[in-house]
Amino acid sequence: MDFIMCGIIGFWNIEKQAFPVIIDSLKKLEYRGYDSFGLAVLSESGSLNIEKQVGKVSETKCNEVSGKIGIGHTRWATHGKVTEKNTHPHIDCSRKIAVVHNGIIENFQELRNELLRTHKFFSETDTEVIPHLIEDEIREGFSLKQAVINTGKKLKGRNAFVVLHADTEEIIAFRNGSPLIVGLKKINGFSEIFIASDIQAFLHETKEVMYLDDDQIVIIKEKPEFYDINTNEKIEKRLIKIDIDFSPVTKGDYAHFMLKEIMDQKQTLMKAINQNDRELMHVAEEINNSRGVFFIGCGTAARVCHTAEYVFSSIADKHVNFVPASEFGNYKHFLLPETLVIAISQSGETADVLEALKIAKEKGSKVISIVNVQESSVSKISDYVFHINAGPEKAVASTKATTSQIAVVILLAYACSGMLREGDRLLVDLAAKVNDMLNPRYSEHIKNIAEKIYQKENMFIIGRGVNYPMALESAIKIMEVSYIHAQGFGGGELKHGPIALIEEGTPVIVLVSNDVSRDEIISNAIEVKSRGAKIIGIAPENNEAFDYWIKTPDTSEISSSIVNLIPVQLLAYYLGILRGHNVDYPRSLAKSVTVK
Ligand code: G6P
């Protein structure tokens, strides 16, 4: 079985070659997957020229194919191998229909088994059922447009796909669940039309867009035509001008995006807290008057949501719930129109988050989001959006977006407690401390510690209070970049099992904050030290329990979540480098996970 998530691009014009345009766009979509890529271009003679490659589009050479209309795809496989055969586009038996797809066809086995009676499959993917289904529909006498609609309706799950047929000079795209956006450009009187999973794919070409919504198709030729798949009626769309700076992001003087983005935290906290006070107060009122608040997110953003439980309890004396977005469906019975669902997402495109928000909307609950990428799918469906303004985050491992998200959560909690001014002052002070902390000597010190432990295969991180979810996040950071097995625990939990894994020299990172939990977490450190652990203390003050000490600014308990996480981000970075990994693009991961 092959579940894929990916980036899709389609390009239509009558003047220039599609190949370089598609390749450029695929590079911009790499954050959605970088296992392999492929494209299909309609040749002058009316056949499909297809090229596929395993590897990253930015690092792999691909034979140029000729033609002006084409579709392309960059893939991230979760099931099924990363092979050329499984790379998109996929084609039908007649080799006339090429399809690129994002999503999971939940009933693909059933469809494939049925199709296997009369069709030959070339890959193990779920996607391949689409061209074969379209082929059947056309054979039955339906137009390409109707064949695409009929096929799309047969697919269960959240899907988007784009079709190129050798006999027509048009591209047709279908959306149900996964985003697709049309970009329009007029050049010397000629139209150039793009369709992609994300505006980033063509924002360097045009800022004029039209959104394809769920249960709609778009036919792309001289101009895009949108149709409702249920009524078949034509839909008029508004042309929207996107106001986003799309200047290319570079690493500057840094060796990797990850290091640059860690260092960006010197400025990003200030940008995150620069929110509109009136909106903050308005949302705070909604939170205070709500019946139930759920923070939802995935991966690192989920750890921020978990942190929110502590932040709101400590600052606003308010109970809020954290649920990983992928588990949110289990809580739907508790959702009322007065319930608030607060989504945290860097990309605003994570499939599980979008699915959770759909559930919230169905129940009439209000949706608030804290996102980085503007014009993302999450921001579009939210009632209120707080942009963290961290700037593009390119490295797969989230760093600056994480601390910015925490800062906004802290600000919201202060707004709920009626102490927004105090919160603001505290965070400005924190931002200044982070700015001082991120100096070359500090990085060098952390690099030296990394050199001592990079050959270890297991690591543990412990923290209490707000530093418990930060211990969990620290483990994610270390694992994803260095591939060292790392686990985070609440300080008190270590002795209920994991302590059995502590051996002579096992590194244990201890996240300390100067508050009531300090003595307890130090006791936990001593417990593991007496069993041979090497203690890396991340704390405002040194302690005899520490084998290595990474000094952090002395802040409030809640702010320690931010100042304790930053040195772990640096440690993870250096561990990854010392182990020879591509820290910006770790194996098997993607920046934005667009499948459930
Ligand atoms: C992926 C990324 C993580 C990120 C998570 C959620 O797993 O590698 O860094 O935390 O997705 O992404 P989001 O864009 O919703 O924050």
mmCIF file of N, CA, C and O in Angstrom, residues 44 77 87 135 157 395 424 471 510 594:
data_model
loop_
_atom_site.group_PDB
_atom_site.id
_atom_site.type_symbol
_atom_site.label_atom_id
_atom_site.label_comp_id
_atom_site.label_asym_id
_atom_site.label_seq_id
_atom_site.Cartn_x
_atom_site.Cartn_y
_atom_site.Cartn_z
ATOM 1 N N GLU A 44 4.253 18.354 -28.556
ATOM 2 C CA GLU A 44 3.652 18.942 -29.759
ATOM 3 C C GLU A 44 2.851 17.893 -30.532
ATOM 4 O O GLU A 44 1.804 18.170 -31.097
ATOM 5 N N ALA A 77 6.686 9.325 0.704
ATOM 6 C CA ALA A 77 5.963 8.060 0.864
ATOM 7 C C ALA A 77 5.924 7.649 2.324
ATOM 8 O O ALA A 77 6.936 7.721 3.022
ATOM 9 N N THR A 87 6.694 6.734 -8.246
ATOM 10 C CA THR A 87 6.727 8.201 -8.361
ATOM 11 C C THR A 87 5.620 8.685 -9.302
ATOM 12 O O THR A 87 5.333 8.035 -10.305
ATOM 13 N N GLU A 135 -10.077 6.409 -17.239
ATOM 14 C CA GLU A 135 -10.045 5.680 -18.514
ATOM 15 C C GLU A 135 -11.377 4.947 -18.739
ATOM 16 O O GLU A 135 -11.981 5.031 -19.812
ATOM 17 N N GLY A 157 -11.946 9.597 1.424
ATOM 18 C CA GLY A 157 -10.798 10.230 2.080
ATOM 19 C C GLY A 157 -10.623 11.654 1.598
ATOM 20 O O GLY A 157 -11.457 12.185 0.862
ATOM 21 N N ALA A 395 13.887 24.628 7.452
ATOM 22 C CA ALA A 395 14.364 23.350 7.990
ATOM 23 C C ALA A 395 13.160 22.546 8.464
ATOM 24 O O ALA A 395 12.213 23.108 9.013
ATOM 25 N N ASP A 424 3.062 41.486 28.134
ATOM 26 C CA ASP A 424 3.826 42.106 27.077
ATOM 27 C C ASP A 424 5.218 42.486 27.572
ATOM 28 O O ASP A 424 6.233 42.189 26.929
ATOM 29 N N ALA A 471 10.370 18.841 27.584
ATOM 30 C CA ALA A 471 11.229 17.645 27.533
ATOM 31 C C ALA A 471 10.777 16.755 26.378
ATOM 32 O O ALA A 471 11.601 16.186 25.646
ATOM 33 N N VAL A 510 18.546 17.713 31.755
ATOM 34 C CA VAL A 510 17.611 18.114 32.805
ATOM 35 C C VAL A 510 17.237 19.578 32.583
ATOM 36 O O VAL A 510 18.100 20.457 32.596
ATOM 37 N N THR A 594 0.806 16.380 4.890
ATOM 38 C CA THR A 594 -0.502 16.680 4.314
ATOM 39 C C THR A 594 -1.368 15.446 4.107
ATOM 40 O O THR A 594 -2.278 15.454 3.301
#
